[in-house]
Amino acid sequence: RIGSASSLSSTIINTRLQELVRLFKERTEKVKEKLIDPDVTSDDESPVASPAAAPVPAPGGELEGDKPSGDDHYCEMLCCTFKHRPWLDRLKSSQFPSSIDPLTNLMYVLWLFFVVMAWNWNCWLIPVRWAFPYQTPANIHYWLLVDYLCDLIYLLDILVFQTRLQFVQGGDIITDKKAMKENYLRSQRFKMDVLCLLPLDFFYFKVGVNPLLRFPRCLKYMAFFEFNNRLEAILTKAYIYRVIRTTAYLLYSLHVNSCLYYWASAYEGLGSTTWVYDGEGNSYIRCYYWAVKTLITIGGLPDPKTLFEIVFQLLNYFTGVFAFSVMIGQMRDVVGAATAGQTYYRSCMDSTIKYMNFYKIPRTVQNRVKTWYEYTWHSQGMLDESELLVQLPDKMRLDIAIDVNYNIVSKVALFQGCDRQMIFDMLKRLRSVVYLPNDYVCKKGEIGREMYIIQAGQVQVLGGPDGKSVLVTLKAGSVFGEISLLAAGGGNRRTANVVAHGFANLFILEKKDLNEILVHYPESQKLLRKKAKKMLKSNSKPKDEKGGPGDPLIIPPKAETPKLFKAALAATGRMGGQGPLGRLRWRLKELKAMQ
């Protein structure tokens, strides 16, 4: 036991001594660098926080941190104890927000969905219940139940949600309860909401349950358009919803026309003429079929007989031509907006192909240009990312650049420790470029004016006697060309060939952009200068320490005198210097003096 304890203590002491030696070496290197280059900033390590003191046990033997607080509640189950909050406390703690942001609050968008569903119930079912005999005394209570449920949704929207919506006044976002309520009461929205809830249902006691008395409920159309705007703002492919909405407009116009046709048939008498509905089969489906043929002007309809039928049919034809042309135009606009990017891509590619054919560019070059267009479009969805950001303010462009590129740039060792705002400014100067397989990103010996950061794909560094051997493969997040960018020690020429291995997306930072940024950040400039010198020194150190096997020497080094021969010469000198060895010793002294 004593031997093992002594060996353990000696191991600990040796480890500590080695750690001290390493710290002294690092400190010596830092002082040496500071003496050589006064611009180098101090890299003293920040003091390490001392470990927190151990908690003192309470007199009862328990640690104070282990005691459950008085507000905590526990539930024992089997042999375990689970901490939980009573459901009543959780219910009390969940409060309805005092103000709602109508632009970003998803809960408000969900509520608008329910309001729009109630509005659609009234718009679609009121004409059906008025024209067709689907509302009967046997099922009237079901219709009234859903009607008053929709009225309750309308009422909650007025009392709870609309009075809590934030608004902008003089550039400030107003969240005061009284101000929000007054703003709603002065708006056009409030007048329409009150109008759509007119209590015309009291006339039921006099004229019976007539669905037309609920027609004011359809005036809540402003909620429908607001829901459209909010939903399109959060959808990634809003054009799909626009196509569905335009189709719903067409179906609703046919729905209303079918209801009017059944009403006209009932007014004339079902089956009284060949033009009216004959009363056979499903009434809604047959009337809807007639409405489709009329509005789309397919033809093949029976001729109207009476004056009422002729006037009704003429109005249907005029309305059908107008409505159908409007729907087709709106659908064309929706589809055109959805494919605007694809159309721009095709026009650019066609113009480029026309240009290359005019100047008789070789077919291999044309194929590479086409490949670049196709890959850039399919990988990015656009040809130039900067075109989308030109119209945005500088702050928003910075926010987008941080979300897209900061994770990659922050991992670059060259920029670690630099000013955070400098990195933000640099993110706005990055330019995305796509390289095709076997494209040369940079060539050895050329002047370096930019640095590359790999966003996606791989590049290969080539070298060797033939310049085609793969030295290293760089992947996403790697950086190359930084020494040429900083031009430290005259190293502004490329030192190797870099070729894209497959398709590669690279970020490019040009030298002039970095110089413009570093003017405002002198501390970061000193730090980058120091790192560039270190990198240049580390790159040149292996060449200085040992030359290559094939390096020719103009004056070969002199061979060292053997030790045995030196001893014989020394003994000859002590014996008086007679004989051939003595003469040789004297000759060597003369040569040494001449040298």
Coordinates of C-alpha atoms in Angstrom, one line a residue, residues 46-566:
S46 CA -8.7 34.8 -18.9
P47 CA -8.6 33.7 -15.3
V48 CA -10.2 30.4 -14.6
A49 CA -13.1 30.6 -12.2
S50 CA -12.4 29.0 -8.9
P51 CA -14.7 26.0 -8.1
A52 CA -17.7 26.9 -6.2
A53 CA -17.7 26.3 -2.5
A54 CA -19.4 23.1 -1.4
P55 CA -22.8 23.7 0.1
V56 CA -22.8 23.6 3.9
P57 CA -25.1 21.0 5.3
A58 CA -27.9 22.2 7.5
P59 CA -28.0 21.3 11.1
G60 CA -30.5 18.6 10.4
G61 CA -28.0 16.9 8.1
E62 CA -29.6 17.8 4.8
L63 CA -28.2 20.2 2.3
E64 CA -30.3 23.4 1.9
G65 CA -30.5 22.9 -1.9
D66 CA -32.1 19.5 -1.4
K67 CA -35.0 20.7 0.7
P68 CA -38.2 20.9 -1.3
S69 CA -39.7 24.4 -1.3
G70 CA -43.0 25.1 0.3
D71 CA -44.7 25.9 -3.0
D72 CA -43.8 22.5 -4.6
H73 CA -46.3 19.8 -4.6
Y74 CA -45.5 16.1 -4.7
C75 CA -47.5 13.0 -5.6
E76 CA -46.5 9.6 -4.3
M77 CA -47.0 6.6 -6.6
L78 CA -45.7 3.1 -5.7
C79 CA -42.2 3.8 -4.2
C80 CA -41.5 7.0 -6.2
T81 CA -42.3 10.6 -5.7
F82 CA -43.2 12.8 -8.7
K83 CA -43.2 16.6 -8.7
H84 CA -46.1 18.2 -10.4
R85 CA -48.3 21.3 -10.2
P86 CA -52.0 21.1 -9.4
W87 CA -54.1 21.4 -12.6
L88 CA -56.0 24.3 -11.0
D89 CA -52.8 26.3 -10.6
R90 CA -51.8 25.6 -14.2
L91 CA -55.2 26.7 -15.4
K92 CA -54.9 30.0 -13.4
S93 CA -51.4 30.7 -14.7
S94 CA -52.4 30.3 -18.3
Q95 CA -53.9 33.8 -19.1
F96 CA -55.2 35.1 -22.4
P97 CA -52.8 37.6 -23.9
S98 CA -53.7 41.3 -23.3
S99 CA -52.6 42.2 -26.8
I100 CA -52.3 40.3 -30.1
D101 CA -50.0 40.9 -32.9
P102 CA -52.2 40.3 -36.0
L103 CA -49.1 39.9 -38.3
T104 CA -47.2 37.2 -36.5
N105 CA -49.5 35.5 -34.0
L106 CA -50.4 32.0 -35.2
M107 CA -53.1 31.7 -32.6
Y108 CA -54.9 34.7 -34.2
V109 CA -54.6 33.0 -37.7
L110 CA -56.1 29.8 -36.2
W111 CA -59.0 31.9 -34.8
L112 CA -59.6 33.5 -38.2
F113 CA -59.9 30.1 -39.6
F114 CA -62.9 29.3 -37.4
V115 CA -64.4 32.7 -38.2
V116 CA -64.0 32.0 -41.9
M117 CA -65.6 28.6 -41.5
A118 CA -68.6 30.2 -39.9
W119 CA -68.8 32.8 -42.6
N120 CA -68.6 30.0 -45.3
W121 CA -71.5 28.2 -43.6
N122 CA -73.7 31.2 -44.0
C123 CA -72.6 32.0 -47.6
W124 CA -73.0 28.5 -48.9
L125 CA -76.0 27.2 -46.9
I126 CA -78.3 30.3 -46.8
P127 CA -79.0 30.1 -50.6
V128 CA -79.5 26.3 -50.4
R129 CA -82.0 26.5 -47.6
W130 CA -83.8 29.4 -49.3
A131 CA -84.2 27.7 -52.7
F132 CA -84.2 24.0 -52.2
P133 CA -86.7 22.2 -49.8
Y134 CA -83.9 20.9 -47.5
Q135 CA -85.0 22.8 -44.4
T136 CA -88.0 21.1 -42.9
P137 CA -89.8 21.3 -39.5
A138 CA -88.3 17.9 -38.6
N139 CA -84.7 19.1 -38.9
I140 CA -85.1 22.8 -38.2
H141 CA -83.5 22.5 -34.7
Y142 CA -80.2 21.2 -36.2
W143 CA -80.0 24.1 -38.7
L144 CA -80.7 26.6 -35.9
L145 CA -78.1 25.0 -33.6
V146 CA -75.3 25.5 -36.1
D147 CA -76.6 29.0 -37.0
Y148 CA -76.3 30.2 -33.4
L149 CA -73.0 28.5 -33.0
C150 CA -71.7 30.6 -35.9
D151 CA -73.3 33.7 -34.3
L152 CA -71.4 32.9 -31.1
I153 CA -68.1 32.8 -33.0
Y154 CA -68.9 36.2 -34.6
L155 CA -69.7 37.6 -31.1
L156 CA -66.4 36.3 -29.6
D157 CA -64.5 37.7 -32.5
I158 CA -65.9 41.2 -31.7
L159 CA -65.6 41.1 -27.9
V160 CA -62.4 39.1 -27.3
F161 CA -60.1 39.3 -30.4
Q162 CA -60.7 42.5 -32.3
T163 CA -60.5 44.6 -29.2
R164 CA -57.0 43.2 -28.5
L165 CA -55.3 43.7 -31.8
Q166 CA -52.2 45.8 -31.8
F167 CA -51.8 48.7 -34.3
V168 CA -49.2 51.1 -35.5
Q169 CA -49.6 54.8 -34.8
G170 CA -46.9 57.3 -35.6
G171 CA -44.3 54.5 -36.0
D172 CA -45.1 53.1 -32.5
I173 CA -46.8 49.7 -31.8
I174 CA -49.7 50.5 -29.5
T175 CA -50.5 47.8 -26.9
D176 CA -52.6 49.8 -24.5
K177 CA -56.0 48.1 -23.9
K178 CA -58.0 51.3 -24.0
A179 CA -56.3 52.5 -27.2
M180 CA -56.7 49.2 -29.0
K181 CA -60.4 49.1 -28.1
E182 CA -61.0 52.7 -29.3
N183 CA -59.1 52.0 -32.5
Y184 CA -61.4 49.1 -33.3
L185 CA -64.6 51.0 -32.4
R186 CA -63.5 53.8 -34.9
S187 CA -62.7 51.3 -37.7
Q188 CA -64.8 50.3 -40.7
R189 CA -64.4 46.7 -39.5
F190 CA -66.5 47.3 -36.4
K191 CA -69.4 48.8 -38.4
M192 CA -69.5 45.8 -40.7
D193 CA -69.2 43.4 -37.7
V194 CA -72.2 45.0 -36.0
L195 CA -74.2 45.1 -39.2
C196 CA -73.7 41.4 -39.8
L197 CA -75.1 40.6 -36.4
L198 CA -78.4 42.4 -36.8
P199 CA -80.9 40.5 -34.8
L200 CA -83.3 39.8 -37.6
D201 CA -84.0 36.4 -36.1
F202 CA -86.8 38.0 -34.1
F203 CA -88.9 38.1 -37.3
Y204 CA -89.0 34.3 -37.1
F205 CA -91.9 34.7 -34.7
K206 CA -93.9 36.5 -37.4
V207 CA -92.8 35.2 -40.8
G208 CA -91.4 31.8 -39.8
V209 CA -87.8 30.6 -40.1
N210 CA -86.8 32.2 -43.3
P211 CA -83.1 31.7 -44.1
L212 CA -83.0 35.1 -46.0
L213 CA -83.2 36.9 -42.7
R214 CA -79.7 35.6 -42.0
F215 CA -78.3 37.2 -45.1
P216 CA -76.5 40.0 -43.2
R217 CA -74.2 37.3 -41.7
C218 CA -72.5 37.2 -45.1
L219 CA -71.2 40.7 -44.7
K220 CA -68.3 39.5 -42.6
Y221 CA -66.2 39.3 -45.7
M222 CA -63.4 41.4 -44.2
A223 CA -62.4 38.5 -42.0
F224 CA -62.1 36.3 -45.0
F225 CA -59.7 38.6 -46.9
E226 CA -57.6 39.1 -43.7
F227 CA -57.4 35.3 -43.3
N228 CA -56.2 35.0 -46.9
N229 CA -53.4 37.6 -46.3
R230 CA -52.2 36.0 -43.1
L231 CA -52.3 32.5 -44.5
E232 CA -50.4 33.4 -47.6
A233 CA -47.7 35.1 -45.4
I234 CA -46.9 31.9 -43.5
L235 CA -47.3 29.4 -46.4
T236 CA -44.1 28.3 -48.2
K237 CA -46.1 27.7 -51.5
A238 CA -48.8 30.3 -51.3
Y239 CA -49.7 29.9 -55.0
I240 CA -51.3 26.5 -54.3
Y241 CA -53.7 28.2 -51.9
R242 CA -54.4 30.9 -54.5
V243 CA -55.3 28.3 -57.1
I244 CA -57.6 26.5 -54.6
R245 CA -59.2 29.8 -53.7
T246 CA -59.8 30.8 -57.3
T247 CA -61.4 27.4 -58.0
A248 CA -63.6 27.9 -55.0
Y249 CA -64.8 31.3 -56.4
L250 CA -65.9 29.5 -59.6
L251 CA -67.6 26.7 -57.7
Y252 CA -69.5 29.2 -55.6
S253 CA -70.7 31.2 -58.6
L254 CA -72.0 27.9 -60.1
H255 CA -73.6 27.0 -56.7
V256 CA -75.5 30.3 -56.5
N257 CA -76.6 29.9 -60.1
S258 CA -78.0 26.4 -59.4
C259 CA -80.0 27.8 -56.5
L260 CA -81.4 30.5 -58.7
Y261 CA -82.4 28.0 -61.4
Y262 CA -84.3 25.8 -58.9
W263 CA -86.0 28.9 -57.6
A264 CA -87.0 29.9 -61.1
S265 CA -88.2 26.4 -61.8
A266 CA -90.3 26.4 -58.7
Y267 CA -91.7 29.9 -59.6
E268 CA -92.7 28.6 -63.0
G269 CA -93.8 25.2 -61.8
L270 CA -91.6 22.1 -61.7
G271 CA -92.0 20.3 -65.0
S272 CA -94.4 22.9 -66.4
T273 CA -92.2 23.5 -69.5
T274 CA -89.2 21.8 -71.1
W275 CA -86.8 24.5 -69.9
V276 CA -87.5 24.2 -66.1
Y277 CA -86.4 21.4 -63.8
D278 CA -88.7 18.5 -64.1
G279 CA -88.4 17.4 -60.4
E280 CA -86.8 14.0 -61.0
G281 CA -83.6 12.7 -59.4
N282 CA -81.4 14.7 -57.1
S283 CA -82.5 18.3 -57.4
Y284 CA -79.2 19.9 -56.4
I285 CA -77.0 17.8 -58.7
R286 CA -79.3 18.3 -61.7
C287 CA -79.6 22.1 -61.2
Y288 CA -75.8 22.3 -60.7
Y289 CA -75.3 20.5 -64.0
W290 CA -77.6 23.0 -65.7
A291 CA -75.7 25.9 -64.1
V292 CA -72.3 24.6 -65.4
K293 CA -73.6 24.3 -69.0
T294 CA -75.1 27.8 -68.8
L295 CA -72.2 29.7 -67.2
I296 CA -69.5 28.0 -69.3
T297 CA -71.8 28.4 -72.4
I298 CA -71.4 24.8 -73.5
G299 CA -74.8 24.8 -75.2
G300 CA -77.3 22.0 -75.8
L301 CA -79.9 23.5 -73.4
P302 CA -83.6 23.5 -74.1
D303 CA -85.0 26.8 -75.4
P304 CA -86.9 29.0 -72.9
K305 CA -90.6 29.3 -73.6
T306 CA -92.0 32.2 -71.5
L307 CA -90.8 35.7 -71.1
F308 CA -89.6 35.1 -67.6
E309 CA -87.5 32.2 -68.8
I310 CA -86.0 34.2 -71.7
V311 CA -85.0 37.1 -69.5
F312 CA -83.5 34.7 -66.9
Q313 CA -81.6 32.8 -69.6
L314 CA -80.2 36.0 -71.1
L315 CA -79.0 37.3 -67.7
N316 CA -77.4 33.9 -67.1
Y317 CA -75.5 34.0 -70.4
F318 CA -74.2 37.5 -69.8
T319 CA -73.2 36.7 -66.3
G320 CA -71.6 33.4 -67.4
V321 CA -69.4 35.1 -70.0
F322 CA -68.3 37.8 -67.6
A323 CA -67.7 35.5 -64.6
F324 CA -65.9 32.8 -66.6
S325 CA -63.6 35.3 -68.3
V326 CA -62.7 36.8 -65.0
M327 CA -62.0 33.4 -63.5
I328 CA -59.8 32.4 -66.4
G329 CA -57.9 35.7 -66.2
Q330 CA -57.4 35.4 -62.5
M331 CA -56.2 31.8 -62.8
R332 CA -53.7 32.8 -65.5
D333 CA -52.3 35.5 -63.2
V334 CA -52.0 33.0 -60.3
V335 CA -50.2 30.4 -62.4
G336 CA -48.0 33.1 -64.0
A337 CA -46.9 34.5 -60.7
A338 CA -46.2 30.9 -59.5
T339 CA -44.0 30.2 -62.5
A340 CA -42.4 33.6 -62.9
G341 CA -39.0 32.4 -61.7
Q342 CA -39.1 29.4 -64.0
T343 CA -40.0 31.7 -66.9
Y344 CA -37.1 34.1 -66.1
Y345 CA -34.7 31.1 -65.9
R346 CA -35.8 29.8 -69.3
S347 CA -35.5 33.3 -70.9
C348 CA -32.0 33.8 -69.6
M349 CA -30.9 30.3 -70.8
D350 CA -32.5 30.8 -74.2
S351 CA -30.7 34.2 -74.6
T352 CA -27.4 32.7 -73.6
I353 CA -27.7 29.8 -76.0
K354 CA -28.7 32.2 -78.8
Y355 CA -25.5 34.3 -78.0
M356 CA -23.3 31.2 -78.1
N357 CA -24.7 30.0 -81.3
F358 CA -24.2 33.4 -82.9
Y359 CA -20.5 33.5 -82.0
K360 CA -20.1 29.7 -82.8
I361 CA -18.9 28.8 -79.3
P362 CA -17.6 25.1 -79.2
R363 CA -20.2 22.5 -78.3
T364 CA -18.3 21.4 -75.2
V365 CA -18.4 24.9 -73.7
Q366 CA -22.1 25.3 -74.5
N367 CA -22.8 22.0 -72.7
R368 CA -21.0 23.2 -69.6
V369 CA -22.9 26.5 -69.7
K370 CA -26.2 24.6 -69.9
T371 CA -25.1 22.3 -67.0
W372 CA -24.3 25.4 -64.9
Y373 CA -27.7 26.9 -65.6
E374 CA -29.6 23.7 -64.7
Y375 CA -27.6 22.9 -61.5
T376 CA -27.8 26.5 -60.2
W377 CA -31.5 26.7 -60.8
H378 CA -32.3 23.3 -59.2
S379 CA -30.0 23.8 -56.2
Q380 CA -30.8 27.4 -55.4
G381 CA -34.2 28.0 -57.1
M382 CA -32.7 31.2 -58.6
L383 CA -29.8 32.3 -60.7
D384 CA -28.6 35.2 -58.5
E385 CA -29.4 35.4 -54.8
S386 CA -28.4 39.0 -54.5
E387 CA -31.3 40.1 -56.8
L388 CA -33.8 39.2 -54.1
L389 CA -32.1 41.1 -51.4
V390 CA -31.4 44.4 -53.2
Q391 CA -34.8 45.8 -52.3
L392 CA -34.5 45.0 -48.6
P393 CA -33.0 47.4 -46.0
D394 CA -29.5 46.9 -44.8
K395 CA -30.6 45.6 -41.4
M396 CA -32.8 42.9 -43.0
R397 CA -30.1 41.8 -45.4
L398 CA -27.8 41.4 -42.4
D399 CA -30.4 39.3 -40.5
I400 CA -30.8 37.0 -43.5
A401 CA -27.1 36.7 -44.1
I402 CA -26.6 35.8 -40.4
D403 CA -29.2 33.0 -40.6
V404 CA -27.9 31.6 -43.8
N405 CA -24.1 32.0 -43.5
Y406 CA -23.0 32.7 -39.9
N407 CA -22.8 29.0 -38.9
I408 CA -20.3 28.3 -41.6
V409 CA -18.2 31.5 -41.3
S410 CA -18.1 31.3 -37.4
K411 CA -16.3 27.9 -37.7
V412 CA -13.5 29.3 -39.8
A413 CA -10.3 29.3 -37.6
L414 CA -8.9 32.4 -39.2
F415 CA -11.8 34.6 -38.0
Q416 CA -12.2 33.2 -34.5
G417 CA -11.5 35.9 -31.9
C418 CA -12.3 38.7 -34.3
D419 CA -14.8 41.4 -33.6
R420 CA -18.3 40.0 -34.0
Q421 CA -19.6 43.1 -35.8
M422 CA -16.7 42.7 -38.3
I423 CA -17.9 39.2 -39.1
F424 CA -21.4 40.5 -39.6
D425 CA -20.1 43.1 -42.0
M426 CA -18.2 40.4 -43.8
L427 CA -21.3 38.2 -44.2
K428 CA -22.9 40.9 -46.4
R429 CA -19.9 40.9 -48.7
L430 CA -19.9 37.1 -49.4
R431 CA -20.8 36.1 -52.9
S432 CA -22.1 32.6 -53.7
V433 CA -20.6 30.9 -56.8
V434 CA -21.3 27.4 -58.3
Y435 CA -18.4 25.4 -59.8
L436 CA -18.9 22.5 -62.1
P437 CA -16.9 19.2 -61.8
N438 CA -13.2 19.6 -62.7
D439 CA -13.5 23.4 -62.8
Y440 CA -10.3 25.1 -61.6
V441 CA -11.2 27.3 -58.6
C442 CA -7.7 28.7 -58.6
K443 CA -4.3 27.9 -60.2
K444 CA -0.8 27.8 -58.8
G445 CA 1.1 31.0 -59.3
E446 CA -1.8 33.3 -60.1
I447 CA -2.4 36.5 -58.0
G448 CA -4.8 35.8 -55.2
R449 CA -7.5 38.4 -54.7
E450 CA -10.1 36.4 -52.9
M451 CA -10.7 33.8 -50.2
Y452 CA -13.0 30.8 -50.6
I453 CA -15.3 29.1 -48.1
I454 CA -16.9 25.8 -49.1
Q455 CA -20.7 25.9 -48.5
A456 CA -21.5 22.6 -50.1
G457 CA -19.6 20.0 -52.1
Q458 CA -15.9 19.2 -52.1
V459 CA -12.7 20.6 -53.7
Q460 CA -9.3 18.9 -54.2
V461 CA -5.9 20.4 -53.8
L462 CA -3.5 19.1 -56.6
G463 CA 0.2 18.9 -56.5
G464 CA 3.2 16.6 -57.1
P465 CA 5.6 16.5 -60.0
D466 CA 2.9 16.4 -62.6
G467 CA 0.6 18.7 -60.7
K468 CA -2.3 16.2 -60.8
S469 CA -1.8 14.3 -57.6
V470 CA -4.5 14.9 -55.0
L471 CA -2.8 16.2 -51.8
V472 CA -6.0 16.8 -49.8
T473 CA -9.8 16.9 -50.2
L474 CA -11.5 19.9 -48.6
K475 CA -15.2 19.5 -47.5
A476 CA -18.0 21.9 -46.5
G477 CA -16.9 24.4 -43.9
S478 CA -13.2 24.4 -45.1
V479 CA -11.4 27.6 -46.1
F480 CA -8.6 28.1 -48.5
G481 CA -6.9 31.1 -50.1
E482 CA -6.7 33.1 -46.8
I483 CA -3.0 33.7 -47.0
S484 CA -3.2 35.2 -50.4
L485 CA -6.1 37.3 -49.3
L486 CA -4.1 38.8 -46.4
A487 CA -0.9 39.1 -48.5
A488 CA 1.3 38.4 -45.5
G489 CA 5.0 38.1 -46.2
G490 CA 4.6 38.5 -50.0
G491 CA 2.4 35.4 -50.1
N492 CA -0.2 36.9 -52.5
R493 CA 0.4 34.2 -55.1
R494 CA -1.5 30.9 -55.2
T495 CA 0.6 28.0 -53.9
A496 CA -1.4 25.1 -55.4
N497 CA -4.1 24.2 -57.9
V498 CA -7.6 23.7 -56.5
V499 CA -10.2 21.8 -58.6
A500 CA -13.9 21.2 -57.9
H501 CA -14.6 17.6 -57.2
G502 CA -18.2 17.3 -58.4
F503 CA -20.6 20.3 -58.1
A504 CA -19.4 22.8 -55.4
N505 CA -21.0 25.9 -53.9
L506 CA -18.4 28.3 -52.6
F507 CA -18.6 31.6 -50.8
I508 CA -16.1 34.2 -52.2
L509 CA -14.7 37.1 -50.1
E510 CA -12.7 39.5 -52.2
K511 CA -9.6 41.2 -51.0
K512 CA -10.8 44.8 -51.5
D513 CA -14.0 44.1 -49.5
L514 CA -12.0 42.7 -46.6
N515 CA -9.7 45.7 -46.6
E516 CA -12.6 48.1 -46.6
I517 CA -14.0 46.3 -43.6
L518 CA -10.7 46.1 -41.6
V519 CA -10.3 49.8 -41.8
H520 CA -13.0 50.2 -39.1
Y521 CA -11.7 47.3 -36.9
P522 CA -7.9 47.9 -36.2
E523 CA -7.8 45.3 -33.4
S524 CA -9.2 42.6 -35.7
Q525 CA -6.7 43.7 -38.3
K526 CA -3.8 43.1 -35.9
L527 CA -5.2 39.7 -34.9
L528 CA -5.6 38.6 -38.6
R529 CA -2.0 39.9 -39.3
K530 CA -0.7 37.8 -36.5
K531 CA -2.6 34.7 -37.6
A532 CA -1.4 35.1 -41.2
K533 CA 2.2 35.3 -40.0
K534 CA 1.8 32.2 -38.0
M535 CA 0.2 30.3 -40.9
L536 CA 3.0 31.5 -43.2
K537 CA 5.7 30.5 -40.7
S538 CA 4.1 27.0 -40.2
N539 CA 3.9 26.5 -43.9
S540 CA 7.5 27.4 -44.5
K541 CA 9.0 25.6 -41.4
P542 CA 9.3 22.1 -42.9
K543 CA 11.2 23.4 -45.9
D544 CA 13.7 25.3 -43.7
E545 CA 14.5 22.5 -41.3
K546 CA 15.3 19.8 -43.8
G547 CA 15.7 20.0 -47.5
G548 CA 14.4 17.6 -50.0
P549 CA 16.4 14.6 -51.1
G550 CA 17.0 16.0 -54.6
D551 CA 18.2 19.4 -53.6
P552 CA 21.7 20.0 -55.3
L553 CA 24.4 21.6 -53.2
I554 CA 26.9 23.9 -54.9
I555 CA 29.6 23.6 -52.2
P556 CA 29.3 20.2 -50.4
P557 CA 29.9 20.3 -46.6
K558 CA 33.4 19.4 -45.4
A559 CA 33.6 16.0 -43.8
E560 CA 34.3 16.0 -40.1
T561 CA 37.8 14.7 -38.9
P562 CA 37.6 11.2 -37.4
K563 CA 38.0 11.1 -33.6
L564 CA 40.8 8.4 -33.7
F565 CA 42.8 10.6 -36.1
K566 CA 42.4 13.6 -33.8

